[in-house]
mmCIF file of C-alpha atoms in Angstrom:
data_model
loop_
_atom_site.group_PDB
_atom_site.id
_atom_site.type_symbol
_atom_site.label_atom_id
_atom_site.label_comp_id
_atom_site.label_asym_id
_atom_site.label_seq_id
_atom_site.Cartn_x
_atom_site.Cartn_y
_atom_site.Cartn_z
ATOM 1 C CA MET Y 1 -23.710 -43.230 27.995
ATOM 2 C CA SER Y 2 -25.688 -44.489 25.013
ATOM 3 C CA THR Y 3 -25.233 -41.093 23.317
ATOM 4 C CA ALA Y 4 -21.434 -41.562 23.235
ATOM 5 C CA LYS Y 5 -21.745 -43.749 20.153
ATOM 6 C CA GLN Y 6 -23.708 -41.141 18.206
ATOM 7 C CA PRO Y 7 -21.978 -38.465 16.164
ATOM 8 C CA ASP Y 8 -21.798 -35.278 18.207
ATOM 9 C CA PRO Y 9 -23.025 -32.342 16.088
ATOM 10 C CA ALA Y 10 -21.997 -29.767 18.687
ATOM 11 C CA ARG Y 11 -18.433 -31.047 18.712
ATOM 12 C CA ARG Y 12 -18.322 -31.255 14.908
ATOM 13 C CA ASN Y 13 -19.659 -27.700 14.685
ATOM 14 C CA GLU Y 14 -17.013 -26.495 17.107
ATOM 15 C CA ARG Y 15 -14.292 -28.203 15.054
ATOM 16 C CA SER Y 16 -15.564 -26.581 11.838
ATOM 17 C CA ARG Y 17 -15.844 -23.201 13.533
ATOM 18 C CA GLN Y 18 -12.270 -23.434 14.783
ATOM 19 C CA ALA Y 19 -10.991 -24.567 11.363
ATOM 20 C CA ILE Y 20 -12.705 -21.580 9.704
ATOM 21 C CA LEU Y 21 -11.231 -19.106 12.203
ATOM 22 C CA ASP Y 22 -7.744 -20.593 11.830
ATOM 23 C CA ALA Y 23 -8.024 -20.502 8.034
ATOM 24 C CA ALA Y 24 -9.160 -16.871 8.053
ATOM 25 C CA ARG Y 25 -6.305 -15.769 10.278
ATOM 26 C CA GLU Y 26 -3.677 -17.713 8.334
ATOM 27 C CA LEU Y 27 -4.881 -16.345 5.007
ATOM 28 C CA VAL Y 28 -4.827 -12.737 6.200
ATOM 29 C CA THR Y 29 -1.228 -13.195 7.302
ATOM 30 C CA GLU Y 30 -0.222 -14.967 4.082
ATOM 31 C CA VAL Y 31 -1.934 -12.958 1.336
ATOM 32 C CA GLY Y 32 -3.074 -9.777 3.065
ATOM 33 C CA TYR Y 33 -6.520 -8.780 4.170
ATOM 34 C CA ALA Y 34 -7.780 -7.398 0.858
ATOM 35 C CA LYS Y 35 -7.167 -10.665 -1.011
ATOM 36 C CA VAL Y 36 -8.837 -13.064 1.426
ATOM 37 C CA THR Y 37 -12.111 -14.420 0.032
ATOM 38 C CA ILE Y 38 -14.856 -16.484 1.632
ATOM 39 C CA GLU Y 39 -14.090 -19.135 -1.013
ATOM 40 C CA ALA Y 40 -10.443 -19.369 0.075
ATOM 41 C CA ILE Y 41 -11.381 -19.594 3.753
ATOM 42 C CA ALA Y 42 -13.911 -22.352 3.014
ATOM 43 C CA ALA Y 43 -11.427 -24.294 0.888
ATOM 44 C CA ARG Y 44 -8.679 -24.162 3.497
ATOM 45 C CA ALA Y 45 -11.042 -25.029 6.354
ATOM 46 C CA GLY Y 46 -12.535 -27.931 4.374
ATOM 47 C CA VAL Y 47 -16.110 -26.640 4.661
ATOM 48 C CA GLY Y 48 -18.664 -25.247 2.229
ATOM 49 C CA LYS Y 49 -19.248 -21.491 1.816
ATOM 50 C CA GLN Y 50 -22.780 -21.965 3.159
ATOM 51 C CA THR Y 51 -21.340 -23.238 6.449
ATOM 52 C CA ILE Y 52 -19.496 -19.943 6.872
ATOM 53 C CA TYR Y 53 -22.535 -17.853 5.992
ATOM 54 C CA ARG Y 54 -24.620 -19.835 8.498
ATOM 55 C CA TRP Y 55 -22.472 -18.402 11.314
ATOM 56 C CA TRP Y 56 -21.188 -15.095 9.986
ATOM 57 C CA ARG Y 57 -22.909 -12.331 8.082
ATOM 58 C CA SER Y 58 -19.873 -11.243 6.036
ATOM 59 C CA ARG Y 59 -16.245 -11.790 5.170
ATOM 60 C CA GLY Y 60 -15.377 -8.963 7.566
ATOM 61 C CA ALA Y 61 -17.272 -10.607 10.426
ATOM 62 C CA VAL Y 62 -15.502 -13.970 10.160
ATOM 63 C CA ILE Y 63 -12.093 -12.308 9.934
ATOM 64 C CA PHE Y 64 -12.984 -10.131 12.903
ATOM 65 C CA ASP Y 65 -13.897 -13.191 14.964
ATOM 66 C CA SER Y 66 -10.643 -14.875 13.974
ATOM 67 C CA PHE Y 67 -8.792 -11.967 15.579
ATOM 68 C CA LEU Y 68 -10.950 -12.082 18.686
ATOM 69 C CA ALA Y 69 -9.968 -15.741 19.079
ATOM 70 C CA LEU Y 70 -6.309 -14.619 19.010
ATOM 71 C CA SER Y 71 -6.854 -12.460 22.037
ATOM 72 C CA GLU Y 72 -8.964 -14.906 24.030
ATOM 73 C CA GLY Y 73 -8.011 -15.094 27.655
ATOM 74 C CA ALA Y 74 -6.756 -11.500 27.624
ATOM 75 C CA GLU Y 75 -9.637 -10.599 29.934
ATOM 76 C CA GLY Y 76 -8.158 -12.594 32.801
ATOM 77 C CA LEU Y 77 -4.771 -10.955 32.463
ATOM 78 C CA ALA Y 78 -4.068 -8.461 35.216
ATOM 79 C CA LEU Y 79 -1.250 -5.946 34.823
ATOM 80 C CA PRO Y 80 1.856 -6.367 36.988
ATOM 81 C CA ASP Y 81 1.667 -4.537 40.317
ATOM 82 C CA THR Y 82 5.049 -4.188 41.996
ATOM 83 C CA GLY Y 83 3.943 -0.989 43.715
ATOM 84 C CA ASP Y 84 5.872 1.160 41.200
ATOM 85 C CA ILE Y 85 3.424 2.424 38.564
ATOM 86 C CA GLU Y 86 6.146 3.856 36.312
ATOM 87 C CA ALA Y 87 8.122 0.599 36.202
ATOM 88 C CA ASP Y 88 4.989 -1.497 35.724
ATOM 89 C CA LEU Y 89 3.609 0.653 32.902
ATOM 90 C CA LYS Y 90 6.988 0.631 31.171
ATOM 91 C CA THR Y 91 7.019 -3.180 31.301
ATOM 92 C CA VAL Y 92 3.546 -3.293 29.767
ATOM 93 C CA MET Y 93 4.127 -0.570 27.160
ATOM 94 C CA ARG Y 94 7.448 -2.050 26.029
ATOM 95 C CA ALA Y 95 5.676 -5.383 25.503
ATOM 96 C CA THR Y 96 2.861 -3.645 23.595
ATOM 97 C CA VAL Y 97 5.303 -1.791 21.360
ATOM 98 C CA ALA Y 98 7.136 -5.072 20.653
ATOM 99 C CA GLU Y 99 3.831 -6.733 19.788
ATOM 100 C CA PHE Y 100 2.900 -3.983 17.343
ATOM 101 C CA ALA Y 101 6.319 -4.267 15.735
ATOM 102 C CA ASP Y 102 5.940 -8.081 15.322
ATOM 103 C CA PRO Y 103 5.220 -8.980 11.650
ATOM 104 C CA GLY Y 104 3.117 -11.987 12.722
ATOM 105 C CA PHE Y 105 0.693 -9.711 14.530
ATOM 106 C CA GLU Y 106 0.955 -6.861 12.031
ATOM 107 C CA ALA Y 107 -1.336 -8.156 9.267
ATOM 108 C CA PRO Y 108 -4.271 -9.326 11.393
ATOM 109 C CA ILE Y 109 -4.256 -6.281 13.681
ATOM 110 C CA ARG Y 110 -4.117 -3.912 10.723
ATOM 111 C CA ALA Y 111 -6.960 -5.780 9.033
ATOM 112 C CA LEU Y 112 -8.998 -5.680 12.230
ATOM 113 C CA ASN Y 113 -8.523 -1.945 12.356
ATOM 114 C CA SER Y 114 -9.723 -1.491 8.776
ATOM 115 C CA GLU Y 115 -12.858 -3.372 9.701
ATOM 116 C CA ILE Y 116 -13.684 -1.454 12.838
ATOM 117 C CA ILE Y 117 -13.039 1.922 11.235
ATOM 118 C CA ASN Y 118 -15.622 1.302 8.531
ATOM 119 C CA ASP Y 119 -18.202 -0.753 10.398
ATOM 120 C CA PRO Y 120 -19.773 0.879 13.473
ATOM 121 C CA GLU Y 121 -21.347 -2.440 14.488
ATOM 122 C CA LEU Y 122 -17.988 -4.222 14.524
ATOM 123 C CA ALA Y 123 -16.502 -1.214 16.329
ATOM 124 C CA ALA Y 124 -19.089 -1.668 19.091
ATOM 125 C CA GLN Y 125 -18.380 -5.420 19.240
ATOM 126 C CA TYR Y 126 -14.662 -4.688 19.404
ATOM 127 C CA ARG Y 127 -15.142 -2.332 22.334
ATOM 128 C CA GLU Y 128 -17.442 -4.753 24.159
ATOM 129 C CA LYS Y 129 -15.524 -7.986 23.634
ATOM 130 C CA LEU Y 130 -11.907 -6.911 23.323
ATOM 131 C CA ALA Y 131 -10.943 -3.327 24.120
ATOM 132 C CA GLY Y 132 -13.401 -2.988 27.019
ATOM 133 C CA PRO Y 133 -12.168 -5.909 29.175
ATOM 134 C CA VAL Y 134 -8.522 -5.119 28.447
ATOM 135 C CA ASP Y 135 -9.068 -1.462 29.374
ATOM 136 C CA GLU Y 136 -10.725 -2.541 32.627
ATOM 137 C CA ALA Y 137 -7.611 -4.520 33.582
ATOM 138 C CA LYS Y 138 -5.450 -1.491 32.830
ATOM 139 C CA LYS Y 139 -7.684 0.825 34.818
ATOM 140 C CA ALA Y 140 -7.546 -1.518 37.825
ATOM 141 C CA ARG Y 141 -3.770 -1.002 37.847
ATOM 142 C CA LEU Y 142 -4.181 2.789 37.534
ATOM 143 C CA ARG Y 143 -6.649 2.769 40.455
ATOM 144 C CA SER Y 144 -4.071 0.979 42.572
ATOM 145 C CA ALA Y 145 -1.607 3.768 41.665
ATOM 146 C CA GLN Y 146 -4.204 6.346 42.680
ATOM 147 C CA ARG Y 147 -4.551 4.665 46.094
ATOM 148 C CA ALA Y 148 -0.755 4.739 46.413
ATOM 149 C CA GLY Y 149 -0.720 8.493 45.711
ATOM 150 C CA GLN Y 150 1.188 8.054 42.421
ATOM 151 C CA LEU Y 151 -1.644 9.365 40.245
ATOM 152 C CA ALA Y 152 -4.090 12.222 40.862
ATOM 153 C CA ALA Y 153 -7.101 10.903 42.800
ATOM 154 C CA ASP Y 154 -9.466 12.657 40.383
ATOM 155 C CA ALA Y 155 -7.682 11.531 37.205
ATOM 156 C CA ASP Y 156 -9.979 10.563 34.320
ATOM 157 C CA LEU Y 157 -8.652 7.035 33.750
ATOM 158 C CA ASP Y 158 -10.161 6.670 30.262
ATOM 159 C CA LEU Y 159 -8.298 9.800 29.267
ATOM 160 C CA ALA Y 160 -5.121 8.474 30.905
ATOM 161 C CA LEU Y 161 -5.340 5.309 28.804
ATOM 162 C CA GLU Y 162 -5.882 7.375 25.663
ATOM 163 C CA LEU Y 163 -2.819 9.507 26.407
ATOM 164 C CA LEU Y 164 -0.768 6.362 26.996
ATOM 165 C CA TYR Y 165 -1.891 4.238 24.052
ATOM 166 C CA ALA Y 166 -3.321 6.495 21.315
ATOM 167 C CA PRO Y 167 0.039 7.993 20.257
ATOM 168 C CA LEU Y 168 1.500 4.494 19.862
ATOM 169 C CA TYR Y 169 -1.588 3.346 17.989
ATOM 170 C CA GLN Y 170 -1.535 6.294 15.591
ATOM 171 C CA ARG Y 171 2.211 6.023 14.992
ATOM 172 C CA TRP Y 172 1.806 2.358 14.153
ATOM 173 C CA LEU Y 173 -1.321 2.858 12.046
ATOM 174 C CA HIS Y 174 0.253 5.653 9.953
ATOM 175 C CA ARG Y 175 3.772 4.202 10.058
ATOM 176 C CA SER Y 176 4.805 7.718 11.057
ATOM 177 C CA GLY Y 177 7.698 6.971 13.391
ATOM 178 C CA PRO Y 178 9.848 4.277 15.023
ATOM 179 C CA LEU Y 179 8.341 1.950 17.647
ATOM 180 C CA THR Y 180 11.115 1.533 20.190
ATOM 181 C CA PRO Y 181 11.450 0.766 23.908
ATOM 182 C CA GLU Y 182 12.514 4.415 24.375
ATOM 183 C CA TYR Y 183 9.251 5.527 22.783
ATOM 184 C CA ALA Y 184 7.302 3.270 25.158
ATOM 185 C CA ASP Y 185 9.153 4.771 28.126
ATOM 186 C CA ALA Y 186 8.570 8.341 26.940
ATOM 187 C CA LEU Y 187 4.802 7.781 26.681
ATOM 188 C CA VAL Y 188 4.702 6.405 30.230
ATOM 189 C CA GLU Y 189 6.741 9.306 31.632
ATOM 190 C CA LEU Y 190 4.649 11.970 29.861
ATOM 191 C CA THR Y 191 1.331 10.403 30.884
ATOM 192 C CA LEU Y 192 2.430 10.159 34.521
ATOM 193 C CA ARG Y 193 3.556 13.806 34.453
ATOM 194 C CA ALA Y 194 0.214 14.858 33.006
ATOM 195 C CA PHE Y 195 -1.706 12.990 35.733
ATOM 196 C CA ARG Y 196 0.615 13.601 38.657
ATOM 197 C CA PRO Y 197 -1.219 14.342 41.951
ATOM 198 C CA MET I 1 -2.802 35.747 -29.798
ATOM 199 C CA SER I 2 -3.469 33.371 -32.662
ATOM 200 C CA THR I 3 -3.417 30.468 -30.215
ATOM 201 C CA ALA I 4 -6.437 31.921 -28.375
ATOM 202 C CA LYS I 5 -8.751 30.491 -31.010
ATOM 203 C CA GLN I 6 -7.384 26.973 -30.636
ATOM 204 C CA PRO I 7 -8.744 24.567 -28.028
ATOM 205 C CA ASP I 8 -6.491 24.558 -24.986
ATOM 206 C CA PRO I 9 -5.672 20.965 -24.029
ATOM 207 C CA ALA I 10 -4.039 21.979 -20.743
ATOM 208 C CA ARG I 11 -7.107 23.868 -19.655
ATOM 209 C CA ARG I 12 -9.421 21.066 -20.798
ATOM 210 C CA ASN I 13 -7.295 18.565 -18.876
ATOM 211 C CA GLU I 14 -7.463 20.701 -15.764
ATOM 212 C CA ARG I 15 -11.246 20.951 -16.059
ATOM 213 C CA SER I 16 -11.563 17.168 -16.426
ATOM 214 C CA ARG I 17 -9.212 16.582 -13.529
ATOM 215 C CA GLN I 18 -11.219 18.881 -11.299
ATOM 216 C CA ALA I 19 -14.519 17.289 -12.378
ATOM 217 C CA ILE I 20 -13.140 13.830 -11.536
ATOM 218 C CA LEU I 21 -11.945 14.940 -8.096
ATOM 219 C CA ASP I 22 -15.259 16.637 -7.323
ATOM 220 C CA ALA I 23 -17.196 13.564 -8.467
ATOM 221 C CA ALA I 24 -15.062 11.244 -6.322
ATOM 222 C CA ARG I 25 -15.535 13.341 -3.200
ATOM 223 C CA GLU I 26 -19.260 13.788 -3.727
ATOM 224 C CA LEU I 27 -19.787 10.082 -4.294
ATOM 225 C CA VAL I 28 -17.882 9.084 -1.153
ATOM 226 C CA THR I 29 -20.089 11.407 0.874
ATOM 227 C CA GLU I 30 -23.285 10.223 -0.794
ATOM 228 C CA VAL I 31 -22.888 6.444 -1.009
ATOM 229 C CA GLY I 32 -19.947 5.655 1.262
ATOM 230 C CA TYR I 33 -16.399 4.838 0.339
ATOM 231 C CA ALA I 34 -16.869 1.104 -0.229
ATOM 232 C CA LYS I 35 -19.535 1.618 -2.904
ATOM 233 C CA VAL I 36 -17.752 4.207 -5.037
ATOM 234 C CA THR I 37 -16.604 2.752 -8.356
ATOM 235 C CA ILE I 38 -14.383 4.139 -11.093
ATOM 236 C CA GLU I 39 -17.395 3.784 -13.416
ATOM 237 C CA ALA I 40 -19.544 5.989 -11.191
ATOM 238 C CA ILE I 41 -16.820 8.629 -10.889
ATOM 239 C CA ALA I 42 -16.333 8.662 -14.665
ATOM 240 C CA ALA I 43 -20.080 8.914 -15.321
ATOM 241 C CA ARG I 44 -20.580 11.801 -12.915
ATOM 242 C CA ALA I 45 -17.491 13.648 -14.158
ATOM 243 C CA GLY I 46 -18.525 13.162 -17.790
ATOM 244 C CA VAL I 47 -15.261 11.471 -18.796
ATOM 245 C CA GLY I 48 -14.254 7.969 -19.852
ATOM 246 C CA LYS I 49 -12.751 5.441 -17.436
ATOM 247 C CA GLN I 50 -9.533 5.522 -19.434
ATOM 248 C CA THR I 51 -9.172 9.245 -18.678
ATOM 249 C CA ILE I 52 -9.146 8.434 -14.979
ATOM 250 C CA TYR I 53 -6.654 5.598 -15.365
ATOM 251 C CA ARG I 54 -4.376 7.863 -17.397
ATOM 252 C CA TRP I 55 -3.850 10.028 -14.287
ATOM 253 C CA TRP I 56 -4.408 7.674 -11.341
ATOM 254 C CA ARG I 57 -3.250 4.125 -10.733
ATOM 255 C CA SER I 58 -6.287 3.003 -8.723
ATOM 256 C CA ARG I 59 -9.662 3.864 -7.284
ATOM 257 C CA GLY I 60 -7.938 4.506 -3.948
ATOM 258 C CA ALA I 61 -5.481 6.936 -5.528
ATOM 259 C CA VAL I 62 -8.125 9.139 -7.150
ATOM 260 C CA ILE I 63 -10.196 9.241 -3.966
ATOM 261 C CA PHE I 64 -7.074 10.071 -1.993
ATOM 262 C CA ASP I 65 -6.295 12.984 -4.301
ATOM 263 C CA SER I 66 -9.861 14.229 -3.991
ATOM 264 C CA PHE I 67 -9.297 14.542 -0.226
ATOM 265 C CA LEU I 68 -5.965 16.270 -0.724
ATOM 266 C CA ALA I 69 -7.760 18.858 -2.856
ATOM 267 C CA LEU I 70 -10.117 19.460 0.097
ATOM 268 C CA SER I 71 -7.202 20.468 2.284
ATOM 269 C CA GLU I 72 -5.361 22.569 -0.291
ATOM 270 C CA GLY I 73 -4.045 25.764 1.125
ATOM 271 C CA ALA I 74 -3.705 24.234 4.598
ATOM 272 C CA GLU I 75 0.070 24.573 4.233
ATOM 273 C CA GLY I 76 -0.094 28.335 4.362
ATOM 274 C CA LEU I 77 -2.259 28.367 7.464
ATOM 275 C CA ALA I 78 -0.342 29.443 10.563
ATOM 276 C CA LEU I 79 -1.796 28.785 14.024
ATOM 277 C CA PRO I 80 -3.004 31.759 16.066
ATOM 278 C CA ASP I 81 -0.334 33.273 18.298
ATOM 279 C CA THR I 82 -1.774 35.569 20.966
ATOM 280 C CA GLY I 83 1.149 34.806 23.273
ATOM 281 C CA ASP I 84 -0.983 32.393 25.347
ATOM 282 C CA ILE I 85 -0.239 28.844 24.195
ATOM 283 C CA GLU I 86 -3.043 27.295 26.239
ATOM 284 C CA ALA I 87 -5.708 29.627 24.830
ATOM 285 C CA ASP I 88 -4.382 29.282 21.276
ATOM 286 C CA LEU I 89 -4.233 25.473 21.380
ATOM 287 C CA LYS I 90 -7.732 25.312 22.814
ATOM 288 C CA THR I 91 -9.010 27.454 19.930
ATOM 289 C CA VAL I 92 -7.350 25.133 17.427
ATOM 290 C CA MET I 93 -8.327 21.872 19.138
ATOM 291 C CA ARG I 94 -11.956 22.926 19.586
ATOM 292 C CA ALA I 95 -12.100 23.679 15.854
ATOM 293 C CA THR I 96 -10.494 20.311 15.058
ATOM 294 C CA VAL I 97 -12.934 18.447 17.284
ATOM 295 C CA ALA I 98 -15.846 20.263 15.606
ATOM 296 C CA GLU I 99 -14.458 19.341 12.179
ATOM 297 C CA PHE I 100 -14.188 15.655 13.110
ATOM 298 C CA ALA I 101 -17.755 15.757 14.411
ATOM 299 C CA ASP I 102 -19.033 17.320 11.141
ATOM 300 C CA PRO I 103 -20.915 14.722 9.023
ATOM 301 C CA GLY I 104 -19.786 16.408 5.785
ATOM 302 C CA PHE I 105 -16.156 15.778 6.653
ATOM 303 C CA GLU I 106 -16.766 12.415 8.319
ATOM 304 C CA ALA I 107 -17.104 10.190 5.241
ATOM 305 C CA PRO I 108 -14.127 11.432 3.222
ATOM 306 C CA ILE I 109 -11.765 11.576 6.210
ATOM 307 C CA ARG I 110 -12.738 8.087 7.311
ATOM 308 C CA ALA I 111 -12.235 6.788 3.780
ATOM 309 C CA LEU I 112 -8.860 8.499 3.554
ATOM 310 C CA ASN I 113 -7.837 6.770 6.763
ATOM 311 C CA SER I 114 -8.853 3.352 5.446
ATOM 312 C CA GLU I 115 -6.648 3.985 2.440
ATOM 313 C CA ILE I 116 -3.565 5.110 4.302
ATOM 314 C CA ILE I 117 -3.790 2.297 6.845
ATOM 315 C CA ASN I 118 -3.652 -0.347 4.150
ATOM 316 C CA ASP I 119 -1.376 1.287 1.606
ATOM 317 C CA PRO I 120 2.108 2.264 2.815
ATOM 318 C CA GLU I 121 2.715 4.264 -0.383
ATOM 319 C CA LEU I 122 -0.377 6.403 0.178
ATOM 320 C CA ALA I 123 0.599 6.694 3.853
ATOM 321 C CA ALA I 124 3.942 8.180 2.788
ATOM 322 C CA GLN I 125 2.189 10.546 0.340
ATOM 323 C CA TYR I 126 -0.221 11.578 3.076
ATOM 324 C CA ARG I 127 2.630 12.409 5.419
ATOM 325 C CA GLU I 128 4.540 14.310 2.742
ATOM 326 C CA LYS I 129 1.691 16.287 1.190
ATOM 327 C CA LEU I 130 -0.799 16.727 3.997
ATOM 328 C CA ALA I 131 0.193 15.768 7.545
ATOM 329 C CA GLY I 132 3.787 16.975 7.199
ATOM 330 C CA PRO I 133 3.093 20.608 6.229
ATOM 331 C CA VAL I 134 0.233 20.895 8.736
ATOM 332 C CA ASP I 135 2.454 19.491 11.504
ATOM 333 C CA GLU I 136 5.154 22.000 10.623
ATOM 334 C CA ALA I 137 2.708 24.870 11.140
ATOM 335 C CA LYS I 138 1.718 23.425 14.514
ATOM 336 C CA LYS I 139 5.325 22.940 15.572
ATOM 337 C CA ALA I 140 6.132 26.567 14.664
ATOM 338 C CA ARG I 141 3.504 27.619 17.240
ATOM 339 C CA LEU I 142 4.956 25.223 19.841
ATOM 340 C CA ARG I 143 8.443 26.625 19.224
ATOM 341 C CA SER I 144 7.130 30.098 19.878
ATOM 342 C CA ALA I 145 5.752 28.768 23.209
ATOM 343 C CA GLN I 146 9.158 27.289 23.999
ATOM 344 C CA ARG I 147 10.783 30.673 23.429
ATOM 345 C CA ALA I 148 8.168 32.222 25.753
ATOM 346 C CA GLY I 149 9.048 29.676 28.461
ATOM 347 C CA GLN I 150 5.591 28.041 28.315
ATOM 348 C CA LEU I 151 6.906 24.676 27.103
ATOM 349 C CA ALA I 152 10.067 22.803 28.088
ATOM 350 C CA ALA I 153 12.958 23.940 25.887
ATOM 351 C CA ASP I 154 13.949 20.322 25.226
ATOM 352 C CA ALA I 155 10.404 19.090 24.493
ATOM 353 C CA ASP I 156 10.123 16.591 21.640
ATOM 354 C CA LEU I 157 7.597 18.483 19.518
ATOM 355 C CA ASP I 158 6.592 15.467 17.410
ATOM 356 C CA LEU I 159 5.721 13.679 20.629
ATOM 357 C CA ALA I 160 3.829 16.749 21.864
ATOM 358 C CA LEU I 161 1.691 16.732 18.711
ATOM 359 C CA GLU I 162 1.024 13.021 19.148
ATOM 360 C CA LEU I 163 -0.097 13.524 22.746
ATOM 361 C CA LEU I 164 -2.367 16.353 21.660
ATOM 362 C CA TYR I 165 -3.953 14.832 18.548
ATOM 363 C CA ALA I 166 -3.671 11.023 18.723
ATOM 364 C CA PRO I 167 -6.257 10.573 21.517
ATOM 365 C CA LEU I 168 -8.779 12.622 19.531
ATOM 366 C CA TYR I 169 -7.942 10.736 16.366
ATOM 367 C CA GLN I 170 -8.326 7.325 18.024
ATOM 368 C CA ARG I 171 -11.567 8.302 19.783
ATOM 369 C CA TRP I 172 -13.011 9.462 16.480
ATOM 370 C CA LEU I 173 -11.717 6.470 14.514
ATOM 371 C CA HIS I 174 -13.096 3.921 16.997
ATOM 372 C CA ARG I 175 -16.148 5.990 17.926
ATOM 373 C CA SER I 176 -15.140 5.253 21.508
ATOM 374 C CA GLY I 177 -16.203 8.451 23.221
ATOM 375 C CA PRO I 178 -17.802 11.889 22.820
ATOM 376 C CA LEU I 179 -15.998 14.638 20.883
ATOM 377 C CA THR I 180 -16.772 17.789 22.852
ATOM 378 C CA PRO I 181 -15.157 21.188 23.484
ATOM 379 C CA GLU I 182 -14.407 19.963 27.037
ATOM 380 C CA TYR I 183 -12.503 17.025 25.589
ATOM 381 C CA ALA I 184 -10.482 19.380 23.371
ATOM 382 C CA ASP I 185 -9.636 21.519 26.412
ATOM 383 C CA ALA I 186 -8.639 18.495 28.506
ATOM 384 C CA LEU I 187 -6.189 17.294 25.840
ATOM 385 C CA VAL I 188 -4.564 20.728 25.698
ATOM 386 C CA GLU I 189 -4.258 20.973 29.496
ATOM 387 C CA LEU I 190 -2.797 17.469 29.862
ATOM 388 C CA THR I 191 -0.304 17.942 27.043
ATOM 389 C CA LEU I 192 0.872 21.259 28.476
ATOM 390 C CA ARG I 193 1.269 19.665 31.929
ATOM 391 C CA ALA I 194 3.298 16.825 30.415
ATOM 392 C CA PHE I 195 5.624 19.251 28.634
ATOM 393 C CA ARG I 196 5.792 21.993 31.250
ATOM 394 C CA PRO I 197 9.291 23.508 31.666
#
């Protein structure tokens, strides 16, 4: 009880950390990834540059963490399971396509991708903290479809996820074609054909 | 004939241009994309910075062109056509997988991808000058398979190429899995199943 009157460094640190992450994400969206500097993040967050460097090793690392914070809670999100794998995957893929087409998500996700392409360490972090848990949730839904006889029992589920998502990812990354609900549906139908029992 | 004794500015320009492109590509491979400067390219090519800026608008643009030069002649390259689409695609995909796994190609291709992700104008150039012509050659082979009844007559060939190549591209870009001949074969088999007549 007596400690309640003292300043709480842990809480202050957490507030600063959150302010830095928010500032980084906002700046990427406003001015584009290439133009965001540590100085600008510090100024907007109301902290000194040295505070940022105490917690992050580089500009790329703090921006990367600001994106991770965006996706927090994704791990707990199970995919819908109505018993119809085609309908459920179409629901999920249509939502994913809409997300990729959303300008608010566009800048940070593109910046995140630049980072992970050029930094193997961030790529490993990305797989461990973000892509890995999300992929596990997706594979749980595919396993349920395998039990229901809607997918080949011996299907390589990592490969199934690649077939489903990589074309969308590449099309978005290279801006090489339209991202529409019909495109989402086509990817689901083709992947299910490829992995039919 | 009398002009033969005069210096030839066109030829000198072409020599400088080629020296700049070679220097850019070598430097990316040696020190990594992020550390290549216009100054270093100029020094290695034996030209002034202003010579580079006369022909290219940015560091990214000259590096991009140095990669294009790597792939010159790709347009004329038809895919093998033995009459067996599965065998032919496996030959091509195994070679592509080996190329992506080659350290000499790794640095420039990764750098090119960083550029096109962040620069829509370069992305459009990439599609027009490089990806477009190569995709046309691939689609010509798929059309031949359609005529032979090995692929659905109404198959969307752009989508077929995405299913075939995007998983490999994403796996390489994110370093998320092994690039093996077996992986190349699996992508061919799955794509052909998805687009079976």
